[in-house]
Short mmCIF file of C-alpha atoms in Angstrom, two decimals:
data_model
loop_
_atom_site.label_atom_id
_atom_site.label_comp_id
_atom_site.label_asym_id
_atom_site.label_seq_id
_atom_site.Cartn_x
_atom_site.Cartn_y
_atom_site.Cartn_z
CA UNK A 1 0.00 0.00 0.00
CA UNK A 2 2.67 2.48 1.14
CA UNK A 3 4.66 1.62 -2.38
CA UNK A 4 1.23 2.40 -4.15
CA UNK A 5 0.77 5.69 -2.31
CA UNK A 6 4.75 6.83 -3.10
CA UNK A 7 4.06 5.97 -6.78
CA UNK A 8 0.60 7.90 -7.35
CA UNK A 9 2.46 10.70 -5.04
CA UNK A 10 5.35 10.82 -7.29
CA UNK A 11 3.06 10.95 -10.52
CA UNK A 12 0.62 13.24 -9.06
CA UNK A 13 3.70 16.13 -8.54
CA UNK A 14 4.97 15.44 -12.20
CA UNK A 15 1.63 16.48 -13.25
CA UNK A 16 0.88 19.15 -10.96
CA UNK A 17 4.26 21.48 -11.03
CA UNK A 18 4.02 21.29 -15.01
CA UNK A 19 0.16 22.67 -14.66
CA UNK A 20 1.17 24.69 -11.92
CA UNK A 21 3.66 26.41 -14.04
CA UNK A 22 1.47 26.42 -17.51
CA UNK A 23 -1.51 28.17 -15.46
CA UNK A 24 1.28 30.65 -14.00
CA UNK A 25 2.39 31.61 -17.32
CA UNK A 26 -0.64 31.52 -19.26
CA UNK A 27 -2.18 33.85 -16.65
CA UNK A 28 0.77 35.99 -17.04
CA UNK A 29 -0.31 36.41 -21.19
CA UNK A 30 -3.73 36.52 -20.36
CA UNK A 31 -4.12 40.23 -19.86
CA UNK A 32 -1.83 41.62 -22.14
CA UNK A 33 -2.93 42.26 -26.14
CA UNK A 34 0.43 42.67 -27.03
CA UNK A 35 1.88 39.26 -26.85
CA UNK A 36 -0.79 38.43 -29.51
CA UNK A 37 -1.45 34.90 -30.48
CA UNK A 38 -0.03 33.93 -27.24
CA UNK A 39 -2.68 36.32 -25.33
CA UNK A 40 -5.28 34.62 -27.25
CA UNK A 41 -4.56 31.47 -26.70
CA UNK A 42 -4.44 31.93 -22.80
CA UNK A 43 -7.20 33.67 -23.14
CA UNK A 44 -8.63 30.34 -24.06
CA UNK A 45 -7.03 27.78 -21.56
CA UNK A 46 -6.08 29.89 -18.81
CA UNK A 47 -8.76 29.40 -16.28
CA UNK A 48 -9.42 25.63 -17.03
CA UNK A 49 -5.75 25.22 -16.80
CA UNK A 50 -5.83 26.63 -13.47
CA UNK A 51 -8.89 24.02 -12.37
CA UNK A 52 -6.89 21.30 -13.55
CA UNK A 53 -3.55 22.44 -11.78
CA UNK A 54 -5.88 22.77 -8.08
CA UNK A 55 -7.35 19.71 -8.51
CA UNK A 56 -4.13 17.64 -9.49
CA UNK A 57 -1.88 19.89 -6.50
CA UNK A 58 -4.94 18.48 -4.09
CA UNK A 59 -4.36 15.20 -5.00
CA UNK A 60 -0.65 15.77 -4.70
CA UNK A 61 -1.35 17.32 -1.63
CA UNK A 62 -3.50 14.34 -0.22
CA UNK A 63 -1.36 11.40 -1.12
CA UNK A 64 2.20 13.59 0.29
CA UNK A 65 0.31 13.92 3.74
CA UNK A 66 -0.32 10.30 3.61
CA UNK A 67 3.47 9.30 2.00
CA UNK A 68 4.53 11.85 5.28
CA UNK A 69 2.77 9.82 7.42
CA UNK A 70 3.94 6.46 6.47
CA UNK A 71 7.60 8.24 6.36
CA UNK A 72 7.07 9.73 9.96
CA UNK A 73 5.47 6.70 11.60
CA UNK A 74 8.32 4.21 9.97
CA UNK A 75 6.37 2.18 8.15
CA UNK A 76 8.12 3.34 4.80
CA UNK A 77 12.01 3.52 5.07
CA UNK A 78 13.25 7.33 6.17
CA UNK A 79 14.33 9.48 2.82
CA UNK A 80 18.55 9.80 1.62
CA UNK A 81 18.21 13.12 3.26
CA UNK A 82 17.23 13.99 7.24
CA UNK A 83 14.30 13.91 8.78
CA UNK A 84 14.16 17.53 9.72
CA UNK A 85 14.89 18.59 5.60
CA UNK A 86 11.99 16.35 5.01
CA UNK A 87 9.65 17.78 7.60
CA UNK A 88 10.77 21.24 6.11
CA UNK A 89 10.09 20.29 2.97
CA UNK A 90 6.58 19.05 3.75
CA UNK A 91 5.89 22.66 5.54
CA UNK A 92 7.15 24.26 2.17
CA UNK A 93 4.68 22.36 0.20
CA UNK A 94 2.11 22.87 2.64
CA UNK A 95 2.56 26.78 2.94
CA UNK A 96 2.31 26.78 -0.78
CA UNK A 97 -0.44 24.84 -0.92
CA UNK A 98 -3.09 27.06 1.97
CA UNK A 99 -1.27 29.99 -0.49
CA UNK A 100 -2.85 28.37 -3.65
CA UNK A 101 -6.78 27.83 -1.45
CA UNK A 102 -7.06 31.16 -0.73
CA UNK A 103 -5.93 32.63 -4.58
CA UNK A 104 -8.65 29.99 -5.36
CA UNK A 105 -11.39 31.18 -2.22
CA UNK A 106 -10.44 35.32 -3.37
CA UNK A 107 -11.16 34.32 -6.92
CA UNK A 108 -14.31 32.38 -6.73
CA UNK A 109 -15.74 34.76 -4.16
CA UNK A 110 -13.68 37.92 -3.43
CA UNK A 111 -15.96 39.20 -0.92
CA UNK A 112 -15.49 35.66 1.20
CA UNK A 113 -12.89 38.41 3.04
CA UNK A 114 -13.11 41.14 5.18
CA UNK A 115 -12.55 43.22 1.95
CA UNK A 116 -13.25 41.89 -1.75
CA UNK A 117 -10.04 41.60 -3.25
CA UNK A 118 -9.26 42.24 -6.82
CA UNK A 119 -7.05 40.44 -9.12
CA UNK A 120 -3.52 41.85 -8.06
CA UNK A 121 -4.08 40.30 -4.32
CA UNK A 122 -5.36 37.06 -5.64
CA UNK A 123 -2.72 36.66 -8.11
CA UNK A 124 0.04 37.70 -5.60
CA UNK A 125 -1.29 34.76 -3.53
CA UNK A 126 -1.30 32.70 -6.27
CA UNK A 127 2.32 33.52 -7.46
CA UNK A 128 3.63 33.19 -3.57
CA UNK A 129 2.33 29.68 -3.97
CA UNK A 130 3.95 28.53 -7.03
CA UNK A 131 7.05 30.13 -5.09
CA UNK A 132 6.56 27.99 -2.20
CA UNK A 133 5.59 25.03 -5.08
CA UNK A 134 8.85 25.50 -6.86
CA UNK A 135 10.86 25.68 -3.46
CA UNK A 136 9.47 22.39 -2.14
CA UNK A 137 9.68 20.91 -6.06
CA UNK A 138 13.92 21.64 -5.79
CA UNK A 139 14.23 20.75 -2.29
CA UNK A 140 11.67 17.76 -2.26
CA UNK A 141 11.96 16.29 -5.80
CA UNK A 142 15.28 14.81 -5.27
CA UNK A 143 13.79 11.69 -6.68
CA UNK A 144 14.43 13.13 -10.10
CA UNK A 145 16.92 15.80 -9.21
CA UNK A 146 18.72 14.60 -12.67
CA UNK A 147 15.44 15.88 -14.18
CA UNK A 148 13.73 18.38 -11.91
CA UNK A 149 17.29 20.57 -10.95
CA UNK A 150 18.66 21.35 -14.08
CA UNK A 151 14.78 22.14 -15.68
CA UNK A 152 13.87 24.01 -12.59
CA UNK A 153 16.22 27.20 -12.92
CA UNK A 154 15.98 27.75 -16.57
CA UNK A 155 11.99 27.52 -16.60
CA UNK A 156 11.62 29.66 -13.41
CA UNK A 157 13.86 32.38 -15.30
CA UNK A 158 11.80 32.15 -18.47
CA UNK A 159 8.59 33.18 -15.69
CA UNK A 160 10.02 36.09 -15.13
CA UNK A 161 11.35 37.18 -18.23
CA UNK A 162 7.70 37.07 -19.39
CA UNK A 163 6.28 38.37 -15.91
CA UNK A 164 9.20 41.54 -16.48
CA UNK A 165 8.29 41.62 -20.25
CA UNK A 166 4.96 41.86 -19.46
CA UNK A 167 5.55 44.66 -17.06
CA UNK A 168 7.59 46.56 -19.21
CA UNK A 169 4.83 46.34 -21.77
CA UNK A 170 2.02 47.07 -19.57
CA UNK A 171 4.15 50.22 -18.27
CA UNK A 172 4.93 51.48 -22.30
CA UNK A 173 1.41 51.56 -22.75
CA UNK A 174 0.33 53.54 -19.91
CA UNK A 175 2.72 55.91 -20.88
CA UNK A 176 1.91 56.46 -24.31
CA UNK A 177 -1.61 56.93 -23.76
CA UNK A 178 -2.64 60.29 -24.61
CA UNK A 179 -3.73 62.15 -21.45
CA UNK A 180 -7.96 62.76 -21.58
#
């Protein structure tokens, strides 16, 4: 049972960082004309791609609490790495997880807070949690650190180029338009 759990919570995180990261970027195009083609297309996918990235990090979530457990009560041998890098790890994934609920709870009903929020707080949430995602993927994944290192740094770089792109755009724009 234990190998069964490790396996689906293994294949559950190679599906959910890559969605994680497509729903990041794609939400990064999605309000900006002039990346064109690529606006439109996220446009398109960009909030279904974001459903799909919850509800595969949920599963995640829900089989790593119970691969944890098994770790943490010994009934699964310990990890290469100590106990207390583990337990960090877990808290990582967990703080980006709660981070990812509320993006979700302030987008699907902004006014579940004290405040309604608008799309800069929700998003920031949502950003801190694929930081937090992407922390616990490098210091976590070390199952496939031959594949999940070297991808990591180069893809989390190309996030911000676009994210700084985008800004730059966004900030050209305001500042050619004519004053009214």
């Amino acid at each position: 049972m234990s190998q069964l759990v490790w396996l689906l919570d293994r294949g559950a995180a190679l599906v959910t960082y890559p969605a994680l990261y497509l729903a990041v970027l794609t939400g990064i195009l999605y309000n900006t004309e002039s990346f064109g083609v690529l606006h439109e297309a996220a446009r398109r996918i960009h909030i279904e791609l974001s459903v799909f990235a919850m509800i595969v990090t949920l599963l995640h979530a829900g089989l790593g609490v119970l691969d944890a457990w098994f770790v943490v009560t010994g009934q699964v041998p310990a990890p290469a790495y100590s106990m207390p890098y583990f337990l960090g790890g877990v808290a990582v994934g967990t703080g980006g997880l709660f981070m990812l609920v509320v993006a979700v709870l302030g987008f699907t009903d902004a006014r579940r807070f004290q405040r309604p929020w608008g799309p800069r707080v929700v998003h920031s949430f949502a950003y801190a949690g694929f930081a937090f995602g992407t922390i616990h993927a490098a210091a976590i994944g070390t199952d496939l650190t031959g594949l999940v290192r070297p991808l990591l740094g180069p893809s989390v770089a190309f996030l911000v180029y676009v994210l700084l792109l985008r800004l730059l755009v966004l900030r050209g724009d305001s500042s050619n338009a004519t004053p009214g």
